């Protein structure tokens, strides 16, 4: 099959190559074989491609990416409601791809049959591929960790409402009935408002923590979901806009530019957030950093919300399979509005 493959670490443009005769994967027990139609890119893959030492932390050769849509082409169909030819979408978690090197940027993929569901008819293959990782991340942050519940009218702040994760998190929080405030730059405001955000802050206009303190100290948030990282003051100043019982959930982490200095600063900052007790000057708000998890029930709920139109796809751009390197360029720009998609033509 044709597949994008890397064998050494580096930037996608330097190490990712399109191979024409890469071995087609064989499904093991409990796995499905999917003939792929579309794949959406996620920052975790260009980050691991560039950073993780080969051999120790990831398997090479490696086909990157995990979010996909396609058609069932074989494998263990027993115990599923699927048959050959069904149109599906799903995910191979990054931890699995790093272990076995079998990701989604290829013509075929094998995956756990529990992480594949039928594609709702109201979305295209390209659109369907945009949901899994971002929405699982939003579920992990808001529902599992932040304890967002339907009908409780909680108050949620999402930093980065126009990004891949943020655009889906805004919609999920609204589908759960929360008040949602978020950030973006002026060109993204219309998009973010159209997702249902109740309040939108321009983070470029003035210091964001100051904007939030002056507006929300009287009506603080239950959950602060940070999909951007970078601005460490947002956590340190959070007591002025996050309830004492509230939680700061971070999926982006501190900014590390590869230098020893930035690594040291990030380590000290992390230790302060996680370990420093209140009596020694620590911030009196709970902080959590973590990785998204996958779950069959959440995938089914995701598909139902898509079918009902409560979760809609936000597609920044679609690239041809041969142009996957351009897709990475766009993904790495930090300016994508919603998701970057690669169309796998068969
Ligand atoms: N821990 C996990 O399990 C997990 C899972 C998924 C993703 N992540 C991480 O989460 C982060 C976000 O991923 P993503 O896919 O959402 O990235 P993305 O789509 O590349 O984010 C781009 C968006 O970020 C916005 N942005 C950039 N700087 C901003 C700022 N200072 N304030 C507010 N918005 C800003 C841009 O909006 P404007 O152009 O409007 O500024 C753009 O829409 C990445 O670091 C990724 O690795 C972690």
Coordinates of C-alpha atoms and ligand atoms in Angstrom, one line a residue:
X1 CA 0.0 0.0 0.0
X2 CA 1.0 3.7 -0.1
X3 CA 1.9 5.1 3.2
X4 CA 3.7 8.2 4.7
X5 CA 6.6 6.8 6.8
X6 CA 9.4 8.2 8.9
X7 CA 12.4 6.2 10.0
X8 CA 14.4 8.9 11.9
X9 CA 13.4 11.8 14.1
X10 CA 13.0 15.3 12.7
X11 CA 10.6 17.7 11.1
X12 CA 7.9 16.1 8.8
X13 CA 9.4 17.9 5.8
X14 CA 12.8 16.4 6.5
X15 CA 11.9 12.8 7.6
X16 CA 8.4 11.9 6.4
X17 CA 8.4 10.2 3.0
X18 CA 5.6 8.7 0.8
X19 CA 6.4 5.0 0.2
X20 CA 4.6 3.1 -2.6
X21 CA 5.2 -0.5 -1.5
X22 CA 4.8 -0.4 2.3
X23 CA 3.4 -3.6 3.8
X24 CA -0.4 -3.6 4.3
X25 CA -1.1 -4.3 8.0
X26 CA -2.7 -7.6 9.0
X27 CA -5.5 -7.4 11.6
X28 CA -5.0 -9.4 14.8
X29 CA -7.8 -10.9 16.9
X30 CA -10.1 -8.1 18.0
X31 CA -8.9 -5.7 15.3
X32 CA -10.5 -4.4 12.1
X33 CA -8.9 -3.6 8.8
X34 CA -10.1 -0.3 7.5
X35 CA -9.6 1.0 3.9
X36 CA -9.0 4.7 4.7
X37 CA -10.7 7.7 3.1
X38 CA -9.6 10.6 5.3
X39 CA -7.2 11.3 8.1
X40 CA -6.9 14.4 10.3
X41 CA -3.6 15.6 11.7
X42 CA -2.9 16.2 15.4
X43 CA 0.0 18.2 16.9
X44 CA 1.1 15.2 19.1
X45 CA 2.4 13.4 16.0
X46 CA 4.7 16.1 14.6
X47 CA 5.8 16.6 18.2
X48 CA 6.8 13.0 18.8
X49 CA 8.2 12.7 15.3
X50 CA 10.6 15.6 16.2
X51 CA 11.4 14.8 19.8
X52 CA 11.0 11.3 21.0
X53 CA 14.3 9.3 20.8
X54 CA 13.8 6.5 18.3
X55 CA 14.1 2.9 19.5
X56 CA 13.4 3.8 23.2
X57 CA 10.2 5.7 23.0
X58 CA 8.7 4.9 19.6
X59 CA 8.8 2.2 17.0
X60 CA 10.2 3.0 13.6
X61 CA 9.5 2.7 10.7
X62 CA 6.4 4.6 11.8
X63 CA 3.2 5.7 9.9
X64 CA 2.0 8.7 12.0
X65 CA -1.5 9.9 12.9
X66 CA -4.5 8.3 14.5
X67 CA -7.8 10.0 13.5
X68 CA -9.4 8.4 10.5
X69 CA -12.6 7.6 8.5
X70 CA -12.9 4.9 6.0
X71 CA -14.6 1.6 4.9
X72 CA -14.5 -1.7 6.8
X73 CA -12.3 -4.0 4.8
X74 CA -11.8 -7.0 7.1
X75 CA -10.9 -8.3 10.5
X76 CA -12.9 -9.4 13.6
X77 CA -16.5 -8.4 12.9
X78 CA -18.0 -10.7 15.5
X79 CA -19.7 -8.9 18.4
X80 CA -19.9 -5.6 16.4
X81 CA -22.8 -4.1 14.5
X82 CA -20.4 -3.7 11.5
X83 CA -20.1 -5.5 8.2
X84 CA -17.7 -5.3 5.2
X85 CA -18.1 -2.1 3.3
X86 CA -19.6 -0.1 6.2
X87 CA -18.6 3.6 6.4
X88 CA -16.9 4.2 9.8
X89 CA -14.7 6.6 11.8
X90 CA -12.5 6.1 14.8
X91 CA -9.1 6.4 16.3
X92 CA -5.8 4.6 16.9
X93 CA -4.5 6.3 20.1
X94 CA -1.0 7.9 19.8
X95 CA 0.4 5.5 22.5
X96 CA -0.4 2.6 20.3
X97 CA 1.0 4.1 17.2
X98 CA 4.2 4.9 19.1
X99 CA 4.4 1.2 20.2
X100 CA 3.6 -0.5 16.9
X101 CA 4.4 2.1 14.3
X102 CA 1.0 1.5 12.6
X103 CA -0.8 4.8 12.2
X104 CA -3.4 6.2 9.9
X105 CA -1.6 8.2 7.2
X106 CA -1.8 5.3 4.8
X107 CA -4.2 3.5 2.5
X108 CA -5.1 0.8 5.2
X109 CA -5.1 0.7 8.9
X110 CA -5.7 -1.9 11.7
X111 CA -7.4 -0.8 14.8
X112 CA -9.2 -2.0 18.0
X113 CA -12.8 -2.8 16.9
X114 CA -14.1 -1.0 20.0
X115 CA -12.7 2.3 18.8
X116 CA -14.6 2.3 15.5
X117 CA -18.2 3.2 14.9
X118 CA -20.5 3.8 11.9
X119 CA -20.0 7.2 10.4
X120 CA -23.1 9.4 10.9
X121 CA -24.7 10.0 7.4
X122 CA -24.8 13.8 7.9
X123 CA -21.0 14.2 7.7
X124 CA -18.5 13.4 4.9
X125 CA -15.5 11.2 5.3
X126 CA -13.2 14.3 5.6
X127 CA -15.5 15.8 8.3
X128 CA -15.8 12.5 10.3
X129 CA -12.0 12.2 10.6
X130 CA -11.9 15.5 12.5
X131 CA -13.7 14.3 15.6
X132 CA -12.1 11.5 17.6
X133 CA -8.9 12.8 19.2
X134 CA -10.1 16.4 19.8
X135 CA -13.5 15.3 21.2
X136 CA -12.0 12.5 23.4
X137 CA -9.6 15.2 24.7
X138 CA -12.6 17.5 25.5
X139 CA -14.4 14.6 27.2
X140 CA -11.3 13.8 29.2
X141 CA -10.8 17.4 30.3
X142 CA -14.3 18.6 30.8
X143 CA -16.4 15.5 31.7
X144 CA -14.0 13.0 33.3
X145 CA -11.6 15.4 35.0
X146 CA -13.6 18.6 35.3
X147 CA -16.8 16.7 36.3
X148 CA -19.0 18.6 33.8
X149 CA -22.5 17.2 34.0
X150 CA -25.6 17.6 31.8
X151 CA -28.1 20.1 33.1
X152 CA -26.0 21.5 36.0
X153 CA -25.4 24.8 34.3
X154 CA -21.7 24.9 35.1
X155 CA -19.4 27.7 34.0
X156 CA -16.5 26.7 31.7
X157 CA -13.6 28.7 30.3
X158 CA -11.8 27.3 27.3
X159 CA -8.5 28.8 26.3
X160 CA -8.1 28.5 22.5
X161 CA -11.7 28.1 21.2
X162 CA -10.7 28.1 17.6
X163 CA -8.1 25.4 17.7
X164 CA -8.7 21.7 16.9
X165 CA -9.3 20.8 20.6
X166 CA -10.9 24.1 21.5
X167 CA -13.5 24.2 18.7
X168 CA -14.9 20.7 19.8
X169 CA -14.6 21.5 23.5
X170 CA -16.8 24.6 23.1
X171 CA -19.4 22.5 21.4
X172 CA -19.3 19.7 23.9
X173 CA -19.6 22.1 26.8
X174 CA -22.6 23.7 25.2
X175 CA -24.2 20.3 24.5
X176 CA -23.8 19.7 28.2
X177 CA -25.7 23.0 29.0
X178 CA -22.7 24.9 30.4
X179 CA -22.0 28.7 30.1
X180 CA -18.9 28.9 27.9
X181 CA -16.4 31.7 27.6
X182 CA -13.3 31.3 25.4
X183 CA -10.4 33.0 23.6
X184 CA -9.4 33.5 20.0
X185 CA -7.9 36.2 17.8
X186 CA -10.2 38.6 15.9
X187 CA -10.3 36.6 12.6
X188 CA -11.6 33.5 14.5
X189 CA -14.3 35.4 16.5
X190 CA -17.2 34.6 14.1
X191 CA -16.3 30.9 13.9
X192 CA -16.1 30.6 17.7
X193 CA -19.4 32.5 18.3
X194 CA -21.1 30.2 15.7
X195 CA -20.1 27.2 17.9
X196 CA -22.3 28.6 20.7
X197 CA -19.7 30.4 22.9
X198 CA -21.4 32.8 25.2
X199 CA -18.4 35.1 25.6
X200 CA -15.3 35.5 23.5
X201 CA -12.1 37.2 24.6
X202 CA -9.4 38.5 22.2
X203 CA -6.2 37.3 23.9
X204 CA -4.2 39.7 21.8
X205 CA -6.0 42.8 22.9
X206 CA -4.6 43.0 26.5
X207 CA -3.4 40.6 29.2
X208 CA -5.9 37.8 29.3
X209 CA -5.6 37.1 33.1
X210 CA -6.5 40.8 33.7
X211 CA -9.4 40.6 31.3
X212 CA -10.8 37.6 33.2
X213 CA -10.2 38.9 36.7
X214 CA -12.1 42.1 35.9
X215 CA -15.0 40.4 34.2
X216 CA -15.4 37.2 36.2
X217 CA -14.3 37.7 39.8
X218 CA -18.0 37.9 40.8
X219 CA -19.0 34.9 38.7
X220 CA -16.0 32.6 38.6
X221 CA -15.7 29.4 36.5
X222 CA -16.0 25.8 37.6
X223 CA -13.6 24.6 35.0
X224 CA -10.7 26.3 33.2
X225 CA -9.6 24.2 30.2
X226 CA -6.3 25.3 28.8
X227 CA -5.6 24.0 25.3
X228 CA -2.9 26.6 24.6
X229 CA -0.3 26.5 27.4
X230 CA 2.4 29.1 27.0
X231 CA 0.9 31.8 29.4
X232 CA 1.8 30.5 32.8
X233 CA 0.2 33.5 34.6
X234 CA -3.3 32.1 33.7
X235 CA -2.9 29.4 36.4
X236 CA -1.1 31.6 38.9
X237 CA -3.9 34.3 38.7
X238 CA -6.7 31.8 38.5
X239 CA -8.1 32.3 42.0
X240 CA -9.6 35.6 40.8
X241 CA -11.7 33.8 38.1
X242 CA -11.9 30.1 39.2
X243 CA -14.1 28.9 42.1
X244 CA -12.3 27.5 45.1
X245 CA -13.8 24.2 44.2
X246 CA -12.9 24.7 40.6
X247 CA -10.2 22.9 38.5
X248 CA -7.6 24.1 36.0
X249 CA -7.2 21.3 33.4
X250 CA -4.3 21.6 31.1
X251 CA -3.6 19.5 28.0
X252 CA -1.0 21.6 26.2
X253 CA 1.6 22.0 29.0
X254 CA 4.4 24.6 29.2
X255 CA 6.3 25.9 26.3
X256 CA 9.6 24.1 25.7
X257 CA 11.7 25.3 22.8
X258 CA 14.3 22.6 23.0
X259 CA 16.8 24.7 25.1
X260 CA 18.0 23.5 28.6
X261 CA 16.8 26.9 30.0
X262 CA 13.2 26.4 28.8
X263 CA 13.2 22.8 30.1
X264 CA 14.4 23.9 33.6
X265 CA 11.8 26.7 33.7
X266 CA 9.1 24.3 32.7
X267 CA 10.1 21.7 35.3
X268 CA 10.1 24.3 38.1
X269 CA 6.7 25.7 36.9
X270 CA 5.3 22.1 36.8
X271 CA 6.6 21.3 40.3
X272 CA 5.0 24.6 41.6
X273 CA 1.6 23.7 40.0
X274 CA 1.5 20.1 41.1
X275 CA 3.4 20.0 44.4
X276 CA 3.7 23.4 46.2
X277 CA 1.2 23.5 49.1
X278 CA -1.0 26.5 49.7
X279 CA 0.7 27.3 53.0
X280 CA 4.1 27.6 51.1
X281 CA 2.7 30.0 48.6
X282 CA 1.1 27.5 46.2
X283 CA -1.9 28.5 44.1
X284 CA -5.1 27.5 46.0
X285 CA -6.7 25.9 43.0
X286 CA -6.5 22.3 41.8
X287 CA -4.2 21.8 38.7
X288 CA -4.3 18.8 36.4
X289 CA -2.2 17.9 33.4
X290 CA -3.0 14.8 31.5
X291 CA -3.5 12.8 28.3
X292 CA -6.8 12.1 26.7
X293 CA -8.3 8.6 27.0
X294 CA -10.5 6.6 24.7
X295 CA -13.8 5.0 25.6
X296 CA -16.4 3.1 23.6
X297 CA -19.3 4.8 25.3
X298 CA -17.9 8.3 24.6
X299 CA -17.3 7.4 21.0
X300 CA -20.9 6.3 20.7
X301 CA -22.1 9.5 22.4
X302 CA -19.8 11.5 20.1
X303 CA -21.5 9.8 17.0
X304 CA -25.0 10.5 18.4
X305 CA -24.1 14.2 19.0
X306 CA -22.8 14.4 15.5
X307 CA -25.9 12.8 14.1
X308 CA -28.1 15.3 16.0
X309 CA -26.1 18.2 14.7
X310 CA -24.9 19.2 18.2
X311 CA -21.3 18.5 17.4
X312 CA -20.3 19.8 14.0
X313 CA -17.1 19.4 12.1
X314 CA -14.8 22.4 11.9
X315 CA -12.5 21.9 8.9
X316 CA -9.6 24.3 8.4
X317 CA -8.3 22.8 5.2
X318 CA -8.2 19.6 3.2
X319 CA -5.1 18.3 1.4
X320 CA -4.6 15.6 -1.2
X321 CA -2.7 12.5 0.1
X322 CA 0.4 13.4 -1.9
X323 CA 0.3 16.8 -0.2
X324 CA 0.5 15.5 3.4
X325 CA 3.6 17.6 4.0
X326 CA 1.6 20.8 3.2
X327 CA -1.0 19.6 5.8
X328 CA 1.8 19.3 8.4
X329 CA 3.0 22.8 7.5
X330 CA -0.5 24.1 8.1
X331 CA -0.9 22.1 11.3
X332 CA 2.4 23.4 12.6
X333 CA 1.5 27.0 11.9
X334 CA -0.5 27.2 15.2
X335 CA -3.1 29.1 13.2
X336 CA -5.4 26.3 12.0
X337 CA -9.1 27.1 12.7
X338 CA -10.4 23.7 13.5
X339 CA -8.9 20.6 11.8
X340 CA -6.4 20.0 9.0
X341 CA -7.5 16.9 6.9
X342 CA -5.6 14.7 4.5
X343 CA -7.8 13.0 1.9
X344 CA -6.7 9.4 1.1
X345 CA -7.7 8.8 -2.4
X346 CA -8.0 5.1 -3.3
Ligands
LIG1 N1 -2.9 16.0 26.4 C1 -3.6 15.5 25.4 O1 -4.2 14.4 25.5 C2 -3.8 16.4 24.1 C3 -4.7 16.0 23.2 C4 -4.9 16.8 22.0 C5 -4.1 17.9 21.9 N2 -3.2 18.3 22.9 C6 -2.4 19.5 22.8 O2 -3.2 20.6 22.9 C7 -2.7 21.7 22.1 C8 -3.8 22.2 21.2 O3 -4.0 21.3 20.1 P1 -4.9 21.7 18.9 O4 -5.0 20.5 18.0 O5 -6.1 22.4 19.4 O6 -3.9 22.8 18.2 P2 -4.2 23.7 17.0 O7 -5.4 23.4 16.3 O8 -2.9 23.7 16.2 O9 -4.3 25.2 17.6 C9 -4.3 26.3 16.7 C10 -5.2 27.3 17.3 O10 -4.7 27.9 18.5 C11 -5.1 29.2 18.6 N3 -4.2 29.9 19.4 C12 -2.8 30.1 19.2 N4 -2.3 30.8 20.2 C13 -3.3 31.1 21.0 C14 -3.4 31.9 22.3 N5 -2.3 32.4 22.8 N6 -4.6 32.0 22.9 C15 -5.7 31.4 22.3 N7 -5.7 30.7 21.2 C16 -4.5 30.6 20.5 C17 -5.2 29.7 17.2 O11 -6.3 30.6 17.2 P3 -6.1 32.1 16.6 O12 -5.5 31.9 15.2 O13 -7.5 32.6 16.6 O14 -5.2 32.8 17.5 C18 -5.5 28.5 16.4 O15 -6.9 28.4 16.0 C19 -1.4 21.1 21.5 O16 -0.3 21.5 22.3 C20 -1.6 19.6 21.5 O17 -0.4 18.9 21.5 C21 -3.0 17.5 24.0

